[in-house]
Coordinates of C-alpha atoms (C1' of nucleotides) in Angstrom, one line a residue:
Chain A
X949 CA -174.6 51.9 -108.9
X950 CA -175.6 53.1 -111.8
X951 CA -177.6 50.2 -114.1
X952 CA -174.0 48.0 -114.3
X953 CA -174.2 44.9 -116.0
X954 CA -173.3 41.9 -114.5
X955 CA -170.3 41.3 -116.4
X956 CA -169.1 45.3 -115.8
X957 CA -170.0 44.8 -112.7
X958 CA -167.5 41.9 -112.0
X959 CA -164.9 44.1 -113.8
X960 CA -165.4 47.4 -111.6
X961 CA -164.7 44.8 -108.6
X962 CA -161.8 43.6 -109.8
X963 CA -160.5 46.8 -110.3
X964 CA -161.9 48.1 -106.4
X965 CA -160.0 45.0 -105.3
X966 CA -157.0 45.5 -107.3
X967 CA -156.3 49.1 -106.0
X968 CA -157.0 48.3 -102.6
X969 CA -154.6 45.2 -102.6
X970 CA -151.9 46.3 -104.7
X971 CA -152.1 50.3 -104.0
X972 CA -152.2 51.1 -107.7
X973 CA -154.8 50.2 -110.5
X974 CA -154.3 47.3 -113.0
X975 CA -153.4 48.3 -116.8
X976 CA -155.4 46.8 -119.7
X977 CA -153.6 43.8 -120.0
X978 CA -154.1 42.8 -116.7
X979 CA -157.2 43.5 -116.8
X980 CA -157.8 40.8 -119.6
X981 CA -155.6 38.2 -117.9
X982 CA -157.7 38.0 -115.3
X983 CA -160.6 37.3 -117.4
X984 CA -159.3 35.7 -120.1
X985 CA -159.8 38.7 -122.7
X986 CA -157.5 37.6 -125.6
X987 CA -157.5 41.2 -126.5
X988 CA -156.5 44.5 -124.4
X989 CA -159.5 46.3 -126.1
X990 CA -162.3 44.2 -124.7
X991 CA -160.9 45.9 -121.4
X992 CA -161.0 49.2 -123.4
X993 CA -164.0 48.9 -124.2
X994 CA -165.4 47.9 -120.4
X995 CA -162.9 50.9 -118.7
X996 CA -165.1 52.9 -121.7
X997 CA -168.7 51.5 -120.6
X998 CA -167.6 52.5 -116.8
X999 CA -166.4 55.7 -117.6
X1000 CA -169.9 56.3 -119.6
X1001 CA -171.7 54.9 -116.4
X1002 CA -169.5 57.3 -114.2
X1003 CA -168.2 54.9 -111.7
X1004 CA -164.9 55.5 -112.9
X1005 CA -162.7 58.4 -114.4
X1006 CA -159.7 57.8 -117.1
X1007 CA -156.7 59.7 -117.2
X1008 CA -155.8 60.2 -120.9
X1009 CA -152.2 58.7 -121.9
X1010 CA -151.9 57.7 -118.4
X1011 CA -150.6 53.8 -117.3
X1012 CA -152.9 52.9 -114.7
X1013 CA -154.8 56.0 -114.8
X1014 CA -158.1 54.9 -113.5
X1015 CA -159.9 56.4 -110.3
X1016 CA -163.1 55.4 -109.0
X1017 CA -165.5 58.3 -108.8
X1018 CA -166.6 59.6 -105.7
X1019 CA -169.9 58.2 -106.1
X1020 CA -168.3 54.8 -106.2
X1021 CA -165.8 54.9 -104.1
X1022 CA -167.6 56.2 -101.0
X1023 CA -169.7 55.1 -98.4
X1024 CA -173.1 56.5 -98.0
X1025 CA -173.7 58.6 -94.7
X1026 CA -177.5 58.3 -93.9
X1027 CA -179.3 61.3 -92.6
X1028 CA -182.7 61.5 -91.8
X1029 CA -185.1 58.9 -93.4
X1030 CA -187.7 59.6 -95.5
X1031 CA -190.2 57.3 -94.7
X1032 CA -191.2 54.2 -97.0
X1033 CA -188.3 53.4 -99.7
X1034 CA -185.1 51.6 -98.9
X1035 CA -182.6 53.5 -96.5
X1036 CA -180.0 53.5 -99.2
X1037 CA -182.1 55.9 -101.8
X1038 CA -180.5 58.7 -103.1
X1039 CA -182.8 61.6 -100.8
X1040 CA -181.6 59.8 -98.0
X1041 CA -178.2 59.9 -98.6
X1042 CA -176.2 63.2 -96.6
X1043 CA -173.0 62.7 -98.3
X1044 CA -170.0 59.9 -99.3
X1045 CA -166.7 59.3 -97.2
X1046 CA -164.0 57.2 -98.8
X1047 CA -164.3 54.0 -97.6
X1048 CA -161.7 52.9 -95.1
X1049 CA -160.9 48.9 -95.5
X1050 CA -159.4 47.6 -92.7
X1051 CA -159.8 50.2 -89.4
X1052 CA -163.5 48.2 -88.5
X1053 CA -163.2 44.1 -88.4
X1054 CA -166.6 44.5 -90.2
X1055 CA -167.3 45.7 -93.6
X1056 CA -169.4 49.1 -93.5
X1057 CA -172.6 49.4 -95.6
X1058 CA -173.4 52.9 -94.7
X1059 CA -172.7 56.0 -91.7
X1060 CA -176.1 56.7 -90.1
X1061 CA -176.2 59.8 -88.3
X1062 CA -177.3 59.0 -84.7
X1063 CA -180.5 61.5 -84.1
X1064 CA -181.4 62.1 -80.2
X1065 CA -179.9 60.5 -76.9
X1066 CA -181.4 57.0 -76.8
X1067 CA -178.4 55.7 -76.8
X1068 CA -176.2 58.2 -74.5
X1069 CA -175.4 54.8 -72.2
X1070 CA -173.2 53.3 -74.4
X1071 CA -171.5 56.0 -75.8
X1072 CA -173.9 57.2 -78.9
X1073 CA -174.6 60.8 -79.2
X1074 CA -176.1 62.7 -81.0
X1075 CA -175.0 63.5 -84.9
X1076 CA -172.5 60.7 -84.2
X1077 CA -172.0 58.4 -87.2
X1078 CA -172.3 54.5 -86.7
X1079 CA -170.8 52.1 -89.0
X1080 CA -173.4 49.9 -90.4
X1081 CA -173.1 46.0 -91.7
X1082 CA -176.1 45.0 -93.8
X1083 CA -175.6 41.3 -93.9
X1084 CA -174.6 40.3 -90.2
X1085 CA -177.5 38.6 -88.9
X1086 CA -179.4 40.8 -86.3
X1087 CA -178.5 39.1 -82.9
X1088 CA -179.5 39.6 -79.0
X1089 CA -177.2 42.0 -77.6
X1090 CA -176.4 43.8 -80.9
X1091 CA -176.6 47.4 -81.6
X1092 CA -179.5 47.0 -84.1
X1093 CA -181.1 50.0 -86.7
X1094 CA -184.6 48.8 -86.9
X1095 CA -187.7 49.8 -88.9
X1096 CA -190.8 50.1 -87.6
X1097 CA -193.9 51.1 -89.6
X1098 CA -191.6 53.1 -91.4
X1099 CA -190.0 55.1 -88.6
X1100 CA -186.3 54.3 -88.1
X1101 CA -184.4 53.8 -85.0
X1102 CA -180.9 52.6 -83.5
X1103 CA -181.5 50.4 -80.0
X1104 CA -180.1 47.9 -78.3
X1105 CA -181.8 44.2 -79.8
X1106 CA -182.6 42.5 -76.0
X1107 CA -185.2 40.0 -77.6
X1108 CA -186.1 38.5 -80.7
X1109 CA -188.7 35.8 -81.2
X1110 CA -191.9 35.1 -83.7
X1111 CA -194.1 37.0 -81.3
X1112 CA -192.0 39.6 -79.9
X1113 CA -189.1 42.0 -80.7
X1114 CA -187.7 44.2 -77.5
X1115 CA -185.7 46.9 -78.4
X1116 CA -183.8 48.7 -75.6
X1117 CA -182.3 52.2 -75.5
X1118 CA -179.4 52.7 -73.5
X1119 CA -180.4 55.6 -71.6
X1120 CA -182.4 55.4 -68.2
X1121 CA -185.0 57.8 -68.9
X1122 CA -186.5 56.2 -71.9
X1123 CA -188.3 52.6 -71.7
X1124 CA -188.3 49.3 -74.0
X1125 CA -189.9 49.0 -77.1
X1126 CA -192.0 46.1 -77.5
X1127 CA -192.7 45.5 -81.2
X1128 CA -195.4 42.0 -82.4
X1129 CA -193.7 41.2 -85.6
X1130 CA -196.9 40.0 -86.7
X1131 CA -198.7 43.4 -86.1
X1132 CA -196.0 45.7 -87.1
X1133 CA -193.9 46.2 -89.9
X1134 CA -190.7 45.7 -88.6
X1135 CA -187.5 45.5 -90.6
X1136 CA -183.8 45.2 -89.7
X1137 CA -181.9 47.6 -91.4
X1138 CA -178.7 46.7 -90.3
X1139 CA -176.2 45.8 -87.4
X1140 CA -174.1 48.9 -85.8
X1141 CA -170.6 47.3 -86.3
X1142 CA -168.3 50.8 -85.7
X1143 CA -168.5 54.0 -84.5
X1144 CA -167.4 57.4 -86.1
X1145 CA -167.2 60.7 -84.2
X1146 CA -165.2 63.7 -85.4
X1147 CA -164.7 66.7 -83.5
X1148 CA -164.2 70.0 -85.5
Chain B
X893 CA -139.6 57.0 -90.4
X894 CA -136.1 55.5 -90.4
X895 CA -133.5 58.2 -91.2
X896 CA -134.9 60.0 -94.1
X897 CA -133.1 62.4 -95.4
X898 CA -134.8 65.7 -96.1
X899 CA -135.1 65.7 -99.8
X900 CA -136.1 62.0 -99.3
X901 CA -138.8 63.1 -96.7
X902 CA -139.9 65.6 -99.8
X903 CA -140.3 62.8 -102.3
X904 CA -141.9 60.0 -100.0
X905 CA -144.4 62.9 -99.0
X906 CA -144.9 63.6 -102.8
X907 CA -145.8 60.1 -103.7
X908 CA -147.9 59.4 -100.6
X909 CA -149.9 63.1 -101.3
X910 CA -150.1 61.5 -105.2
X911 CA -151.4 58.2 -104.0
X912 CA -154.2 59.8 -102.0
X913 CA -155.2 62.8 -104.5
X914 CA -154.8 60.6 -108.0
X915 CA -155.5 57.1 -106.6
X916 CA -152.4 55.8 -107.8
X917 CA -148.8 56.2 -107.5
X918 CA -146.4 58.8 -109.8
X919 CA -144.2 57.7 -112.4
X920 CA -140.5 58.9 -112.1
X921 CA -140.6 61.2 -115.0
X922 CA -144.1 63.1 -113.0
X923 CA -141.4 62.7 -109.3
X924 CA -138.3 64.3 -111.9
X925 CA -140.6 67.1 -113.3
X926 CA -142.2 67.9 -109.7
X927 CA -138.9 68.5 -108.2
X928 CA -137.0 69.8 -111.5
X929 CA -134.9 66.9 -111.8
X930 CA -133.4 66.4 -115.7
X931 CA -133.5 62.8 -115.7
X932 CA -135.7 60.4 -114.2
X933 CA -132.8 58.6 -113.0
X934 CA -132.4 60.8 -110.2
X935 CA -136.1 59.5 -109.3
X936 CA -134.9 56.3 -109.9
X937 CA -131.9 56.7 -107.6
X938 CA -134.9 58.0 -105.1
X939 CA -136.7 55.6 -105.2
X940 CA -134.2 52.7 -104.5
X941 CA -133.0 54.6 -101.6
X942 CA -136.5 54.5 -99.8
X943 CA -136.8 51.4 -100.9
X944 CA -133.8 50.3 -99.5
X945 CA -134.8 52.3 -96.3
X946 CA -138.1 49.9 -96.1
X947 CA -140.4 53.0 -96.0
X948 CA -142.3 51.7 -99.7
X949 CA -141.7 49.0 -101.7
X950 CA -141.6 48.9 -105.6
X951 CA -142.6 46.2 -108.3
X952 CA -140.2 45.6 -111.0
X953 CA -141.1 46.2 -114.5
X954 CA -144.8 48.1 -113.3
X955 CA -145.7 51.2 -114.5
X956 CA -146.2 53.3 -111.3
X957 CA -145.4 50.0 -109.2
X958 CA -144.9 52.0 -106.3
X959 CA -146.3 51.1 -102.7
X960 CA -146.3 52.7 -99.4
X961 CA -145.2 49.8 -96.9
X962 CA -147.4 49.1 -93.9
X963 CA -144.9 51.0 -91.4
X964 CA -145.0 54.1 -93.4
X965 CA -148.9 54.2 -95.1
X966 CA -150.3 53.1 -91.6
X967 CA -150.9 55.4 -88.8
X968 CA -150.0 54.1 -84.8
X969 CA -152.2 53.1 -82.4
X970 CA -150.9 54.0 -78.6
X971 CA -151.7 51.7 -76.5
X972 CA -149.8 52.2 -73.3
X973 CA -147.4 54.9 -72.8
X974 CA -144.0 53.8 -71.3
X975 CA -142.8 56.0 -68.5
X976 CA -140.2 58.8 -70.4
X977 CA -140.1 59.4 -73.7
X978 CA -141.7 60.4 -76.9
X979 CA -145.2 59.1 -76.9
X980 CA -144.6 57.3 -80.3
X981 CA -141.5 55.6 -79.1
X982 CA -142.0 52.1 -81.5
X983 CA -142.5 50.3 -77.6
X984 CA -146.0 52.1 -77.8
X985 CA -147.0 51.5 -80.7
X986 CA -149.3 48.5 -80.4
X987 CA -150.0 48.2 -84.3
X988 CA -150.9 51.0 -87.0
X989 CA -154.2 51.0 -88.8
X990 CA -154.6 52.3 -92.6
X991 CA -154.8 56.2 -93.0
X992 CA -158.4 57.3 -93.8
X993 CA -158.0 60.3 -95.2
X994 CA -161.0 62.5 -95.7
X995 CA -162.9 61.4 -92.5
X996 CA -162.3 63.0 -90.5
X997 CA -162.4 67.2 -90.7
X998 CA -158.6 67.1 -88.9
X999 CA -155.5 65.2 -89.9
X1000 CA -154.4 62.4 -87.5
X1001 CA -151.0 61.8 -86.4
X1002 CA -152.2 58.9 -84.1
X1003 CA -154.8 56.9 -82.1
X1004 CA -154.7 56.8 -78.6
X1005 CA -156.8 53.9 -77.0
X1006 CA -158.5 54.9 -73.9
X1007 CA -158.3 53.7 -70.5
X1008 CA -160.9 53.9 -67.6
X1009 CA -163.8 56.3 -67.8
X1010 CA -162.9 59.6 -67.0
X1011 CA -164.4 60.9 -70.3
X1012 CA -167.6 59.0 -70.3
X1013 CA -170.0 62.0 -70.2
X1014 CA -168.8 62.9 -73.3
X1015 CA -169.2 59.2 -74.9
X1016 CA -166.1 58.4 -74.7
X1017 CA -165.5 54.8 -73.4
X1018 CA -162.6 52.4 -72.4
X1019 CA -160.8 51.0 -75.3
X1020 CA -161.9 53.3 -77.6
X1021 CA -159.7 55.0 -80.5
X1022 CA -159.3 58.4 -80.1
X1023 CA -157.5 60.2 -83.2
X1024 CA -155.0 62.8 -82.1
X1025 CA -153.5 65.7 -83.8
X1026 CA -150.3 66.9 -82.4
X1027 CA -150.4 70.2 -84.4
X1028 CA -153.6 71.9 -83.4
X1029 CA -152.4 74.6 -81.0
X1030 CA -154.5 73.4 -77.7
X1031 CA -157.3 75.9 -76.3
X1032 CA -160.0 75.8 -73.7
X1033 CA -162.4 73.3 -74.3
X1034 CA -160.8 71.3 -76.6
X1035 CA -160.1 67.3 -75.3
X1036 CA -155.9 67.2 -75.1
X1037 CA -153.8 64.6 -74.7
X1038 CA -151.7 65.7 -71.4
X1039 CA -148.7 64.5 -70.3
X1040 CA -147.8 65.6 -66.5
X1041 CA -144.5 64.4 -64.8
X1042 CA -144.4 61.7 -67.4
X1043 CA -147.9 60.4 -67.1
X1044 CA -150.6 60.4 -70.5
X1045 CA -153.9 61.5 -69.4
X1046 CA -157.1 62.8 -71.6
X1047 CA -158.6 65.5 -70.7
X1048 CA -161.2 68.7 -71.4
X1049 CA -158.8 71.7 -71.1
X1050 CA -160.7 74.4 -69.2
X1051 CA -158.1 77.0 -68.2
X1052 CA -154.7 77.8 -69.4
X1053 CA -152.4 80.5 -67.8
X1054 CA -148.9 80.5 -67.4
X1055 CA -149.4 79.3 -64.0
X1056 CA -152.5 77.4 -63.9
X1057 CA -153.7 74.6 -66.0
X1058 CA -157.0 73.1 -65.3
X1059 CA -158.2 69.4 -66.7
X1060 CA -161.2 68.3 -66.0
X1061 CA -162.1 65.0 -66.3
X1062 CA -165.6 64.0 -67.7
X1063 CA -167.5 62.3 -65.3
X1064 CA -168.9 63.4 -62.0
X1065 CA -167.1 61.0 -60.1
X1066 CA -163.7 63.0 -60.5
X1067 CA -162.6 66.3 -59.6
X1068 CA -160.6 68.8 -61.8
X1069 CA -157.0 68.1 -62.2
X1070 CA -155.3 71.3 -61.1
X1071 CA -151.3 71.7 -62.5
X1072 CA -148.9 74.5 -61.9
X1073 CA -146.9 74.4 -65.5
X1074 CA -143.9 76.3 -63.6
X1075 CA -143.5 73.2 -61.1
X1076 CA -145.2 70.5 -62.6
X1077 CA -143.7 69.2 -65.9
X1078 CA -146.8 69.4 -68.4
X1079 CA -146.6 68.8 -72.2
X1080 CA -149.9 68.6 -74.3
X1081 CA -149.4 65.7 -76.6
X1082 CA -152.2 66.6 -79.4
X1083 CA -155.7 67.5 -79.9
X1084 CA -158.6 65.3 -79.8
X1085 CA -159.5 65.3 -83.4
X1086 CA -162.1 62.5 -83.6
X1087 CA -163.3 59.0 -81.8
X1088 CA -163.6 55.4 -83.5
X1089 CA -165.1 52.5 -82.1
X1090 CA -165.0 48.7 -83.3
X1091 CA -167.9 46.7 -82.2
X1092 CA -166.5 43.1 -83.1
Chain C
dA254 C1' -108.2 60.1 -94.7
dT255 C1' -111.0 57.3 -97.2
dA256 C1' -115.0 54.9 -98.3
dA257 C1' -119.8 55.1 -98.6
dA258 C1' -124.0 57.4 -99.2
dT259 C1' -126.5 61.4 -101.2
dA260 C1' -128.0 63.9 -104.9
dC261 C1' -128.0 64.5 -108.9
dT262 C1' -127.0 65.0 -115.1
dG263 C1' -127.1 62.6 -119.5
dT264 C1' -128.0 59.0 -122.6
dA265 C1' -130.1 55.0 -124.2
dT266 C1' -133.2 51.1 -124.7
dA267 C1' -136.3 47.4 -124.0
dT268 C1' -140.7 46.8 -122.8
dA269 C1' -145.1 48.2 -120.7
dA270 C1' -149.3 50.4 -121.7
dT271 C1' -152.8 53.1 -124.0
dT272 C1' -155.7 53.3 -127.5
dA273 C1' -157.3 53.6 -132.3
dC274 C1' -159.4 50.9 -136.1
dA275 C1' -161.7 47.0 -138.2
dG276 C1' -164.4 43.2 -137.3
dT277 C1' -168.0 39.4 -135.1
dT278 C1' -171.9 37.8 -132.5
dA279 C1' -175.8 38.3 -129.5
dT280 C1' -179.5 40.8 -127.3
dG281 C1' -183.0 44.0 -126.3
dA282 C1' -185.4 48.3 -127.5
dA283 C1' -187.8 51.6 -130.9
Chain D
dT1144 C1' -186.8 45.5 -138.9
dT1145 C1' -183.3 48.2 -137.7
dC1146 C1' -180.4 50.4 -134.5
dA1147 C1' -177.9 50.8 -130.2
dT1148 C1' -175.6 48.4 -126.6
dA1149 C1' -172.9 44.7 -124.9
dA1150 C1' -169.1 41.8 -125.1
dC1151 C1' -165.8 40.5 -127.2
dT1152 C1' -161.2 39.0 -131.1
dG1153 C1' -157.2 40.6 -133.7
dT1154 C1' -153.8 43.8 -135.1
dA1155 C1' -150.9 47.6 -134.8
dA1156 C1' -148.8 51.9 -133.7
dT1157 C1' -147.5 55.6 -130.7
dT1158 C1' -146.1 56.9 -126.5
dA1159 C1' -145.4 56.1 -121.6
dT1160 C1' -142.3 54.0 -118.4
dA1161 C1' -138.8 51.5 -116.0
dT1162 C1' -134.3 51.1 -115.5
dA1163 C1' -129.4 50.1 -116.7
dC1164 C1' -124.8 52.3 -117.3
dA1165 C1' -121.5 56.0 -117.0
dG1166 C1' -120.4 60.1 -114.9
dT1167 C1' -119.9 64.4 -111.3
dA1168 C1' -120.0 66.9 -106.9
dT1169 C1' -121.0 67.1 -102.0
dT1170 C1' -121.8 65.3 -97.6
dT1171 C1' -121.5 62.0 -94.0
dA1172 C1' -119.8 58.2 -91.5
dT1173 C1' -115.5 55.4 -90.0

DNA sequence: ATAAATACTGTATATAATTACAGTTATGAA
DNA sequence: TTCATAACTGTAATTATATACAGTATTTAT
């Protein structure tokens, strides 16, 4: 997001909430009920900022005519990672898709595109994109995307204590990892909550 | 879709193609002008009758207060399929799930959950979604939905003649289906169009 | 045969909604 | 210091929109 204030911030979420709970976007007015704006143009002027920002697009003389850009609106698919940096930086990011409230009972940070056959066991293959949840804590059992001295991976999290992280792939031919959180760099990226696959 | 008439099936397409394209709904001078009406009122008029038909619901006194209901935005999720009869009788529909338009590269007319593991060896698992397009003219090597003397199976198509059919099931354990379409009653359901899996 | 539903035209009006203009206050950057 | 940005209040006008009422013609159920 594009260096939004708090305050526009809270207002582009309204409106992201609005449209996916009512199906259309909220007019000016509504807009400053909900915040207590005694005046329609302190909306203006916010749809204005966001417009400026380009997280949203305004449809001239149009009720309701506010879209969320594409930028805004999507969620990130994750290629290959560049090493250092956070996972969601731009060069990292493949493409958008729309977002898609309510197929996956978890909410769905970013796609990352599965590289190689680690995972073929459980029904991961190769350029298939898995649904990822930021903020579930990392548990034994999950599908985890781990960081480990900078090199990503998707495995299976069998073990996680002060000394020692195993990370399984589900696929015979390859063996555990065994990571020493106190010796390596290791950072959880994110729990696999979904996965995506399209045939074309 | 419950009784639609044609031209109604024409405007409750228009509004749902609007809703996905703009982001928000038409106004019924935009539904006149599309379809050469004179007055709105013969939107108006529309709009009441789907209304009234349950396929979208509208808000009084909202500009563009027009929403898809659940039955009609959502797209079916086949569970099991009931002995005779169209696959997306209502009995087999065991809920619908919100269109994601964009996703996938093929449309989706409906998700089939998977039983057993026939398919595993190409990742696809027990109680998975898989989205279905009933359009796409099968051919060799696509995944179909078969249905052969009123039993739903998924497949890898590998031959089709006028007198042979071959499925093939993926996994080793299981040998190729082999059907005669001039004594065996085959119909092909859809087209595997993509996979989705919750991890909850 | 008759009523109800379908598919509109035509007119009119209240109100919903956008949006401009003129201000105020506060904050951070040049 | 001065200017731009942010975050509003207040007013007002144009236009966008919903929606009622009164018709007409055709088709479809009963």
């Amino acid at each position: 997001m594009k260096n939004l204030t708090k305050r526009q911030t809270e207002i582009f979420n309204y409106i992201k909430d609005e449209i996916e709970s009512n199906g259309y976007p909220p007019t000016r007015s509504e807009i400053s009920k909900t915040f207590g704006f005694k005046s329609p143009n302190a909306a203006e002027d916010h749809l204005k900022a966001l417009k400026k920002k380009g997280v949203l697009d305004l449809a001239a003389g149009t009720s309701r005519g506010i879209t969320l850009s594409n930028q805004s609106s999507g969620i990130p698919v994750i290629g290959l990672v560049s090493a250092g940096g956070p996972i969601l930086a731009e060069e990292n990011i493949e493409k958008t898709i729309p977002n898609n409230p309510g197929i996956l009972s978890h909410g769905v940070d970013f796609y990352l595109k599965v590289k190689g056959d680690s995972m073929v066991d459980v029904g991961i293959f190769e350029n298939d994109l898995i649904a990822i949840n930021k903020n579930i804590p990392v548990k034994t059992g999950s599908i985890v995307v781990a960081r480990i001295n900078d090199e990503v991976t998707v495995k299976t999290l069998t073990k996680i204590s002060d000394s020692q992280v195993i990370l399984r792939p589900e696929n015979s031919s390859y063996s555990d990892i065994n990571v020493n959180p106190k010796k390596d760099n290791l950072v959880f990226e994110g729990t696999c909550v979904g996965l995506l696959r399209d045939f074309s």
